[in-house]
Amino acid sequence: MRRRSLLAMGAAGGTAAVLGTGTSALAATSGVTADSRIWAKHDHDFDPTSLRALGSRIGMHIGSALIPQDIDTPSYAAIAASQFNVYTPGNEMKWQVVEPEPGVYDWTGADNLVHFAEQNGARVRGHTLLWHNQLPTWLTTGVANGSITTSQLWGLLEQHVFIEVGRYRGRIWQWDVANEFFLDANPSGIDPNNFWIQALGPTCIPKAYIWAHEADPGAILVYNDYNIAGEDGTNAKSDAVFAWAGQMLDQGVPLMAIGNQGHLDTQYGFSGQRFQADLERYTTLGLKVAITEADVRTFVNNATDQVPTDNLALFAQPFEFGQMIKAAIAVPECLSFTVWGFTDADSWVPGFFTGEGYATLYDVNLNPKPAYYELQQDLMESAGVRHHVRTRNG
Ligand code: XIL
């Protein structure tokens, strides 16, 4: 029998909520009520040539990661609101930020982002609950020196998932539950040296999905990773994630979608056909897919101006963005296409990849670049490409 995903069966109809240790803490910190969306604006309130309005014609949300500056600076906020209808917090929902000290929570940035989304008729992608990076120091230190035992760590993880997902219950469209667990190797597989795998073993991943589903039965639960749609040349990582996802579904784990980050670099090859084929392969399991962190970096003169040093990059950068969105458009199960920041001015790329930049849709002065017009053009032409009507709840 072909597997049917929980999403296809209606995610909200899943397990009865028998909350674990997270319940009391959830009640203590939850400051919002379920489904309190404001929906002040709609896609048709915006310029019909905006990315969000064009995407809405085919039922695909167009998103961006936001950092606080994108909300607090009017010129940034205007672009965020007018071009995108789903937002991912770049950092503000990561464990390091939300629980800087044990039991001490800071929801300021996350609350601001959710509020900004609701004011602008946009959705939110929660990011991320179970990841080896950007963990609070008290947690990693405690695990390293043994002052946090294995059983305590299980409890902390469960509590973290219940508190965070519970706080925004009914207000998060997709949650990146687990992030970046697979090896960049051939063959690939779950990284045995990953912090969580070393500490708790691989069953912590399905557990996180089960807890997240209990905490918000209406949220689409995503596995998120990079190079899992053909970008690594061998397709080994995609094969490994595909096999693992099938196992999870066979075990009844509420995994509902695969998020491919889409961090590309013009110095490497990239096949849009392979990318699309791999997205389609995930959907054969009954899963949805999403592009969650798209950017295309290249070598630049300096981190401030970010002028490409190779003139061909001026063509390759928008071309690879186009390859990605064309694939996303061609796969009706692709829920959203999200860029990891919309302007080179606040992109993570110059800080993480030495000598590289020019990775986003807008330049450092907030002017749209060829990549912006590429996405706009592809979306304009998309209505005839994607025939399916989106049926997702909400
Ligand atoms: C990045 C942020 O953009 C940076 O600001 C931060 O310093 C490090 O993390 N994959 C992910 C994202 O899933 O969470 C990362 O975001 C980029 C790579």
Short mmCIF file of C-alpha atoms and ligand atoms in Angstrom, two decimals:
data_model
loop_
_atom_site.label_atom_id
_atom_site.label_comp_id
_atom_site.label_asym_id
_atom_site.label_seq_id
_atom_site.Cartn_x
_atom_site.Cartn_y
_atom_site.Cartn_z
CA MET A 1 0.00 0.00 0.00
CA ARG A 2 1.27 3.43 -0.85
CA ARG A 3 2.05 5.35 2.29
CA ARG A 4 -0.34 8.13 3.10
CA SER A 5 1.14 11.01 4.97
CA LEU A 6 -0.43 12.40 8.10
CA LEU A 7 -0.80 15.63 6.24
CA ALA A 8 -2.86 14.01 3.51
CA MET A 9 -5.06 12.45 6.17
CA GLY A 10 -5.47 15.76 7.95
CA ALA A 11 -2.75 16.52 10.43
CA ALA A 12 -5.13 17.81 13.05
CA GLY A 13 -6.83 14.45 13.30
CA GLY A 14 -3.76 12.73 14.70
CA THR A 15 -2.79 11.53 18.12
CA ALA A 16 -4.74 12.41 21.20
CA ALA A 17 -2.76 14.95 23.15
CA VAL A 18 -1.29 13.12 26.09
CA LEU A 19 1.19 15.76 27.02
CA GLY A 20 4.45 14.77 28.63
CA THR A 21 6.67 16.63 31.02
CA GLY A 22 6.44 19.76 28.91
CA THR A 23 2.81 20.39 29.78
CA SER A 24 3.11 22.32 33.01
CA ALA A 25 5.92 24.46 31.70
CA LEU A 26 3.88 25.10 28.57
CA ALA A 27 0.96 26.37 30.58
CA ALA A 28 3.27 28.58 32.57
CA THR A 29 4.86 30.37 29.64
CA SER A 30 2.30 30.34 26.85
CA GLY A 31 1.20 33.89 26.23
CA VAL A 32 -0.96 33.44 23.18
CA THR A 33 -4.21 31.76 22.34
CA ALA A 34 -4.64 29.35 19.47
CA ASP A 35 -5.61 30.58 16.03
CA SER A 36 -5.46 34.24 16.96
CA ARG A 37 -4.46 35.24 13.46
CA ILE A 38 -5.09 38.82 12.53
CA TRP A 39 -4.93 38.49 8.74
CA ALA A 40 -5.02 42.25 8.42
CA LYS A 41 -3.93 42.14 4.80
CA HIS A 42 -4.20 39.74 1.92
CA ASP A 43 -2.08 39.02 -1.10
CA HIS A 44 -4.49 40.95 -3.33
CA ASP A 45 -3.82 44.08 -1.25
CA PHE A 46 -0.31 44.15 -2.69
CA ASP A 47 1.09 45.02 -6.11
CA PRO A 48 -0.03 42.24 -8.47
CA THR A 49 3.54 42.00 -9.80
CA SER A 50 4.96 41.42 -6.32
CA LEU A 51 6.44 38.00 -5.65
CA ARG A 52 3.80 37.21 -3.02
CA ALA A 53 0.88 38.15 -5.26
CA LEU A 54 2.31 36.19 -8.19
CA GLY A 55 3.00 33.15 -6.00
CA SER A 56 -0.49 33.27 -4.56
CA ARG A 57 -1.96 32.71 -8.03
CA ILE A 58 -0.52 29.20 -8.01
CA GLY A 59 -0.89 28.58 -4.28
CA MET A 60 2.82 28.79 -3.53
CA HIS A 61 3.95 31.05 -0.72
CA ILE A 62 7.04 33.16 -1.35
CA GLY A 63 9.08 33.73 1.78
CA SER A 64 12.16 35.20 3.31
CA ALA A 65 14.15 34.74 6.45
CA LEU A 66 13.89 37.89 8.51
CA ILE A 67 16.28 39.26 11.07
CA PRO A 68 15.16 41.96 13.51
CA GLN A 69 16.55 44.71 11.24
CA ASP A 70 14.12 43.64 8.53
CA ILE A 71 11.22 44.42 10.82
CA ASP A 72 12.63 47.43 12.68
CA THR A 73 13.94 49.36 9.64
CA PRO A 74 11.05 50.83 7.61
CA SER A 75 12.74 50.45 4.22
CA TYR A 76 13.45 46.76 4.93
CA ALA A 77 10.05 46.14 6.49
CA ALA A 78 8.32 47.58 3.42
CA ILE A 79 10.02 45.01 1.17
CA ALA A 80 9.42 42.17 3.62
CA ALA A 81 5.72 43.01 3.79
CA SER A 82 5.09 43.76 0.14
CA GLN A 83 7.06 40.94 -1.53
CA PHE A 84 6.78 37.97 0.82
CA ASN A 85 3.92 36.15 2.49
CA VAL A 86 5.78 33.69 4.69
CA TYR A 87 8.58 34.56 7.09
CA THR A 88 11.21 32.46 8.83
CA PRO A 89 13.05 33.86 11.83
CA GLY A 90 16.74 33.82 10.86
CA ASN A 91 17.73 33.15 14.44
CA GLU A 92 15.01 34.22 16.83
CA MET A 93 13.39 30.82 17.40
CA LYS A 94 16.64 28.93 17.90
CA TRP A 95 17.21 27.41 21.34
CA GLN A 96 20.21 29.65 22.05
CA VAL A 97 18.00 32.71 21.66
CA VAL A 98 14.78 31.57 23.31
CA GLU A 99 16.30 30.02 26.45
CA PRO A 100 19.59 31.80 27.11
CA GLU A 101 19.71 30.56 30.70
CA PRO A 102 18.05 27.40 32.03
CA GLY A 103 14.37 28.13 32.49
CA VAL A 104 14.82 31.78 31.46
CA TYR A 105 13.00 32.52 28.21
CA ASP A 106 13.29 35.40 25.78
CA TRP A 107 10.54 35.42 23.19
CA THR A 108 10.98 39.06 22.18
CA GLY A 109 12.31 38.49 18.67
CA ALA A 110 10.08 35.50 17.94
CA ASP A 111 6.95 37.30 19.16
CA ASN A 112 7.81 40.36 17.06
CA LEU A 113 8.19 38.27 13.95
CA VAL A 114 4.93 36.38 14.45
CA HIS A 115 3.14 39.66 15.09
CA PHE A 116 4.69 41.29 12.02
CA ALA A 117 3.56 38.32 9.92
CA GLU A 118 0.01 38.48 11.20
CA GLN A 119 -0.18 42.22 10.59
CA ASN A 120 0.84 41.64 7.00
CA GLY A 121 -1.29 38.62 6.21
CA ALA A 122 1.77 36.41 6.07
CA ARG A 123 2.50 32.99 7.52
CA VAL A 124 5.42 31.83 9.63
CA ARG A 125 7.86 28.96 9.22
CA GLY A 126 9.16 28.02 12.66
CA HIS A 127 12.91 27.34 12.64
CA THR A 128 14.25 25.18 14.27
CA LEU A 129 13.71 22.84 17.24
CA LEU A 130 16.36 20.14 17.00
CA TRP A 131 19.72 21.23 15.59
CA HIS A 132 23.34 20.84 16.65
CA ASN A 133 24.13 24.53 16.16
CA GLN A 134 23.12 27.63 18.09
CA LEU A 135 22.36 25.72 21.27
CA PRO A 136 22.64 27.55 24.58
CA THR A 137 26.06 27.29 26.20
CA TRP A 138 24.54 26.08 29.46
CA LEU A 139 23.15 23.08 27.57
CA THR A 140 26.27 22.09 25.61
CA THR A 141 28.53 22.69 28.61
CA GLY A 142 26.26 20.73 30.90
CA VAL A 143 26.20 17.77 28.54
CA ALA A 144 29.99 17.92 28.06
CA ASN A 145 30.81 18.01 31.79
CA GLY A 146 28.14 15.51 32.79
CA SER A 147 26.14 17.90 34.97
CA ILE A 148 23.21 17.30 32.59
CA THR A 149 22.54 13.55 32.54
CA THR A 150 21.10 11.67 29.57
CA SER A 151 17.70 11.36 31.16
CA GLN A 152 17.71 15.04 32.08
CA LEU A 153 18.60 15.90 28.49
CA TRP A 154 15.63 13.89 27.22
CA GLY A 155 13.42 15.89 29.56
CA LEU A 156 14.95 19.20 28.50
CA LEU A 157 14.42 18.41 24.82
CA GLU A 158 10.83 17.35 25.35
CA GLN A 159 10.16 20.47 27.39
CA HIS A 160 11.83 22.68 24.78
CA VAL A 161 9.63 21.29 22.02
CA PHE A 162 6.42 21.54 24.05
CA ILE A 163 7.11 25.04 25.31
CA GLU A 164 8.15 26.55 22.01
CA VAL A 165 5.66 24.82 19.72
CA GLY A 166 2.93 25.24 22.34
CA ARG A 167 3.57 28.94 22.71
CA TYR A 168 2.79 29.54 19.03
CA ARG A 169 0.17 26.83 18.63
CA GLY A 170 -2.12 27.66 15.71
CA ARG A 171 0.16 30.44 14.47
CA ILE A 172 2.99 28.56 12.78
CA TRP A 173 2.36 27.15 9.33
CA GLN A 174 5.41 24.92 9.01
CA TRP A 175 7.90 23.89 11.68
CA ASP A 176 11.45 22.86 10.79
CA VAL A 177 11.51 20.29 13.58
CA ALA A 178 14.88 18.64 12.86
CA ASN A 179 17.64 20.38 10.94
CA GLU A 180 20.84 19.15 9.26
CA PHE A 181 21.29 15.63 10.63
CA PHE A 182 22.75 14.01 7.50
CA LEU A 183 26.39 13.58 6.49
CA ASP A 184 27.92 15.25 3.46
CA ALA A 185 29.41 11.97 2.27
CA ASN A 186 28.84 9.09 -0.11
CA PRO A 187 27.15 7.08 1.22
CA SER A 188 25.39 9.57 3.48
CA GLY A 189 23.30 8.85 6.58
CA ILE A 190 22.59 10.36 9.98
CA ASP A 191 25.83 11.84 11.29
CA PRO A 192 26.99 9.69 14.24
CA ASN A 193 29.02 12.62 15.55
CA ASN A 194 26.07 15.01 15.63
CA PHE A 195 25.63 16.48 19.13
CA TRP A 196 22.14 15.02 19.56
CA ILE A 197 22.96 11.63 18.07
CA GLN A 198 25.95 11.27 20.38
CA ALA A 199 23.95 12.37 23.39
CA LEU A 200 20.59 10.65 22.82
CA GLY A 201 20.84 8.44 19.73
CA PRO A 202 18.78 8.68 16.54
CA THR A 203 15.42 8.10 18.23
CA CYS A 204 15.49 11.69 19.47
CA ILE A 205 14.54 12.78 15.93
CA PRO A 206 11.20 10.93 15.65
CA LYS A 207 10.48 11.83 19.27
CA ALA A 208 10.76 15.52 18.43
CA TYR A 209 8.18 15.12 15.65
CA ILE A 210 5.78 13.25 17.93
CA TRP A 211 6.05 15.95 20.63
CA ALA A 212 5.74 18.79 18.14
CA HIS A 213 2.61 17.20 16.67
CA GLU A 214 1.06 16.91 20.12
CA ALA A 215 1.93 20.51 20.89
CA ASP A 216 0.43 21.86 17.65
CA PRO A 217 -1.52 19.28 15.65
CA GLY A 218 -2.20 21.80 12.87
CA ALA A 219 1.42 22.62 12.04
CA ILE A 220 3.15 21.04 9.07
CA LEU A 221 6.23 19.27 10.44
CA VAL A 222 9.27 19.50 8.18
CA TYR A 223 12.68 17.82 8.02
CA ASN A 224 15.08 20.52 6.81
CA ASP A 225 18.57 20.09 5.34
CA TYR A 226 20.91 21.37 2.62
CA ASN A 227 22.04 19.58 -0.55
CA ILE A 228 19.21 17.08 -0.39
CA ALA A 229 17.77 17.79 -3.84
CA GLY A 230 20.56 16.81 -6.16
CA GLU A 231 23.02 19.56 -5.33
CA ASP A 232 25.82 17.33 -4.07
CA GLY A 233 26.58 15.71 -7.41
CA THR A 234 26.32 12.12 -6.18
CA ASN A 235 22.73 12.44 -4.89
CA ALA A 236 23.93 10.36 -1.90
CA LYS A 237 22.51 12.75 0.70
CA SER A 238 19.16 12.94 -1.07
CA ASP A 239 19.04 9.13 -1.26
CA ALA A 240 19.75 8.86 2.47
CA VAL A 241 17.10 11.40 3.47
CA PHE A 242 14.57 9.78 1.13
CA ALA A 243 15.22 6.34 2.69
CA TRP A 244 15.03 7.74 6.24
CA ALA A 245 11.82 9.64 5.52
CA GLY A 246 10.21 6.43 4.27
CA GLN A 247 11.24 4.65 7.48
CA MET A 248 9.81 7.44 9.59
CA LEU A 249 6.48 7.27 7.77
CA ASP A 250 6.40 3.47 8.10
CA GLN A 251 6.79 3.97 11.85
CA GLY A 252 3.91 6.43 11.94
CA VAL A 253 6.09 9.44 12.76
CA PRO A 254 4.27 12.71 11.96
CA LEU A 255 6.79 13.86 9.38
CA MET A 256 4.86 15.83 6.77
CA ALA A 257 7.30 17.64 4.52
CA ILE A 258 10.91 17.83 3.39
CA GLY A 259 12.54 21.25 3.32
CA ASN A 260 15.48 21.66 0.98
CA GLN A 261 17.46 24.69 2.03
CA GLY A 262 18.77 25.61 -1.43
CA HIS A 263 22.07 27.26 -0.52
CA LEU A 264 23.82 27.30 -3.89
CA ASP A 265 27.20 28.58 -5.01
CA THR A 266 27.96 29.48 -8.63
CA GLN A 267 31.35 27.73 -8.44
CA TYR A 268 29.65 24.33 -8.25
CA GLY A 269 27.49 22.64 -10.84
CA PHE A 270 23.77 22.56 -10.36
CA SER A 271 21.11 20.62 -12.22
CA GLY A 272 17.60 22.01 -12.07
CA GLN A 273 16.31 18.73 -13.52
CA ARG A 274 17.93 16.68 -10.75
CA PHE A 275 16.65 19.17 -8.18
CA GLN A 276 13.09 18.80 -9.46
CA ALA A 277 13.32 15.01 -9.74
CA ASP A 278 14.44 14.75 -6.12
CA LEU A 279 11.66 17.04 -4.92
CA GLU A 280 9.19 14.89 -6.85
CA ARG A 281 10.66 11.73 -5.32
CA TYR A 282 9.87 12.96 -1.79
CA THR A 283 6.29 13.56 -2.84
CA THR A 284 5.93 9.90 -3.86
CA LEU A 285 6.05 9.15 -0.13
CA GLY A 286 3.02 11.38 0.36
CA LEU A 287 5.15 14.25 1.68
CA LYS A 288 4.97 17.92 0.81
CA VAL A 289 8.18 19.77 -0.03
CA ALA A 290 9.43 23.32 0.45
CA ILE A 291 12.45 25.38 -0.53
CA THR A 292 13.40 26.88 2.78
CA GLU A 293 16.62 28.92 2.61
CA ALA A 294 17.41 29.71 -1.02
CA ASP A 295 20.39 31.85 -1.87
CA VAL A 296 23.05 31.71 -4.59
CA ARG A 297 26.47 32.99 -3.56
CA THR A 298 29.49 33.88 -5.64
CA PHE A 299 32.92 35.48 -5.21
CA VAL A 300 32.81 39.25 -4.69
CA ASN A 301 35.19 42.21 -4.44
CA ASN A 302 34.47 42.83 -0.76
CA ALA A 303 31.81 42.13 1.85
CA THR A 304 30.50 45.70 1.83
CA ASP A 305 29.81 46.28 -1.86
CA GLN A 306 29.52 42.65 -2.95
CA VAL A 307 30.28 43.15 -6.64
CA PRO A 308 30.93 39.77 -8.31
CA THR A 309 34.54 39.35 -9.41
CA ASP A 310 33.57 37.15 -12.36
CA ASN A 311 31.20 38.76 -14.85
CA LEU A 312 29.68 35.39 -15.65
CA ALA A 313 28.36 35.25 -12.08
CA LEU A 314 25.99 38.06 -13.04
CA PHE A 315 24.30 35.50 -15.29
CA ALA A 316 24.85 32.36 -13.24
CA GLN A 317 23.41 33.79 -10.01
CA PRO A 318 19.94 34.67 -11.35
CA PHE A 319 20.00 31.60 -13.59
CA GLU A 320 20.40 29.24 -10.62
CA PHE A 321 17.67 31.05 -8.70
CA GLY A 322 15.49 30.55 -11.77
CA GLN A 323 16.34 26.85 -11.93
CA MET A 324 15.24 26.47 -8.32
CA ILE A 325 11.95 28.32 -8.58
CA LYS A 326 11.04 26.68 -11.88
CA ALA A 327 11.44 23.30 -10.19
CA ALA A 328 9.41 24.47 -7.20
CA ILE A 329 6.66 25.71 -9.51
CA ALA A 330 6.64 22.44 -11.43
CA VAL A 331 6.07 20.39 -8.26
CA PRO A 332 2.50 21.07 -7.08
CA GLU A 333 3.30 19.69 -3.61
CA CYS A 334 5.86 22.45 -3.07
CA LEU A 335 4.27 24.64 -0.41
CA SER A 336 6.65 27.56 -0.35
CA PHE A 337 9.79 29.06 -1.80
CA THR A 338 11.75 30.92 0.86
CA VAL A 339 14.96 32.93 0.40
CA TRP A 340 17.45 33.18 3.26
CA GLY A 341 17.28 36.95 3.57
CA PHE A 342 16.21 39.20 0.70
CA THR A 343 19.09 41.68 0.61
CA ASP A 344 22.87 41.29 0.36
CA ALA A 345 23.06 43.94 3.09
CA ASP A 346 22.10 41.46 5.79
CA SER A 347 22.83 38.11 4.17
CA TRP A 348 24.66 35.54 6.30
CA VAL A 349 26.91 34.63 3.34
CA PRO A 350 29.79 37.14 3.67
CA GLY A 351 30.20 36.19 7.32
CA PHE A 352 30.26 32.45 6.67
CA PHE A 353 31.89 31.98 3.26
CA THR A 354 35.17 33.84 2.90
CA GLY A 355 35.23 36.11 -0.13
CA GLU A 356 31.66 35.35 -1.17
CA GLY A 357 28.43 37.34 -1.29
CA TYR A 358 25.90 38.68 -3.82
CA ALA A 359 23.70 35.78 -2.73
CA THR A 360 20.23 37.33 -2.51
CA LEU A 361 17.57 39.10 -4.60
CA TYR A 362 18.36 42.73 -3.64
CA ASP A 363 21.73 44.50 -3.59
CA VAL A 364 23.30 46.15 -0.56
CA ASN A 365 21.28 49.33 -1.28
CA LEU A 366 17.97 47.45 -1.43
CA ASN A 367 17.67 47.63 -5.21
CA PRO A 368 16.23 44.53 -6.89
CA LYS A 369 18.84 42.55 -8.81
CA PRO A 370 18.43 40.35 -11.91
CA ALA A 371 17.63 37.41 -9.59
CA TYR A 372 14.55 39.29 -8.36
CA TYR A 373 13.32 39.83 -11.91
CA GLU A 374 14.10 36.21 -12.75
CA LEU A 375 11.81 35.00 -9.95
CA GLN A 376 9.15 37.53 -10.91
CA GLN A 377 9.26 36.44 -14.54
CA ASP A 378 9.16 32.74 -13.68
CA LEU A 379 6.20 33.31 -11.38
CA MET A 380 4.40 35.35 -14.04
CA GLU A 381 4.75 32.44 -16.42
CA SER A 382 3.86 29.88 -13.78
CA ALA A 383 0.08 29.99 -13.86
CA GLY A 384 0.01 27.73 -16.88
CA VAL A 385 2.74 25.45 -15.55
CA ARG A 386 1.09 24.50 -12.31
CA HIS A 387 -2.43 23.23 -12.88
CA HIS A 388 -3.09 21.83 -9.47
CA VAL A 389 -5.11 23.80 -7.00
CA ARG A 390 -3.61 23.84 -3.56
CA THR A 391 -5.80 22.02 -1.10
CA ARG A 392 -3.85 22.49 2.11
CA ASN A 393 -5.93 23.38 5.12
CA GLY A 394 -5.72 27.01 6.23
C1 XIL B 1 22.31 31.09 9.98
C2 XIL B 1 21.92 32.53 10.24
O1 XIL B 1 21.52 33.14 9.03
C3 XIL B 1 23.09 33.28 10.83
O2 XIL B 1 22.70 34.61 11.19
C4 XIL B 1 23.60 32.55 12.05
O3 XIL B 1 24.75 33.20 12.58
C5 XIL B 1 23.93 31.12 11.71
O4 XIL B 1 22.80 30.49 11.15
N1 XIL B 1 21.22 26.62 7.74
C6 XIL B 1 20.22 26.92 8.64
C7 XIL B 1 20.10 28.29 9.20
O5 XIL B 1 19.35 26.07 8.89
O6 XIL B 1 19.57 28.29 10.50
C8 XIL B 1 21.42 29.02 9.16
O7 XIL B 1 21.19 30.36 9.56
C9 XIL B 1 22.04 28.94 7.79
C10 XIL B 1 22.30 27.51 7.40
#
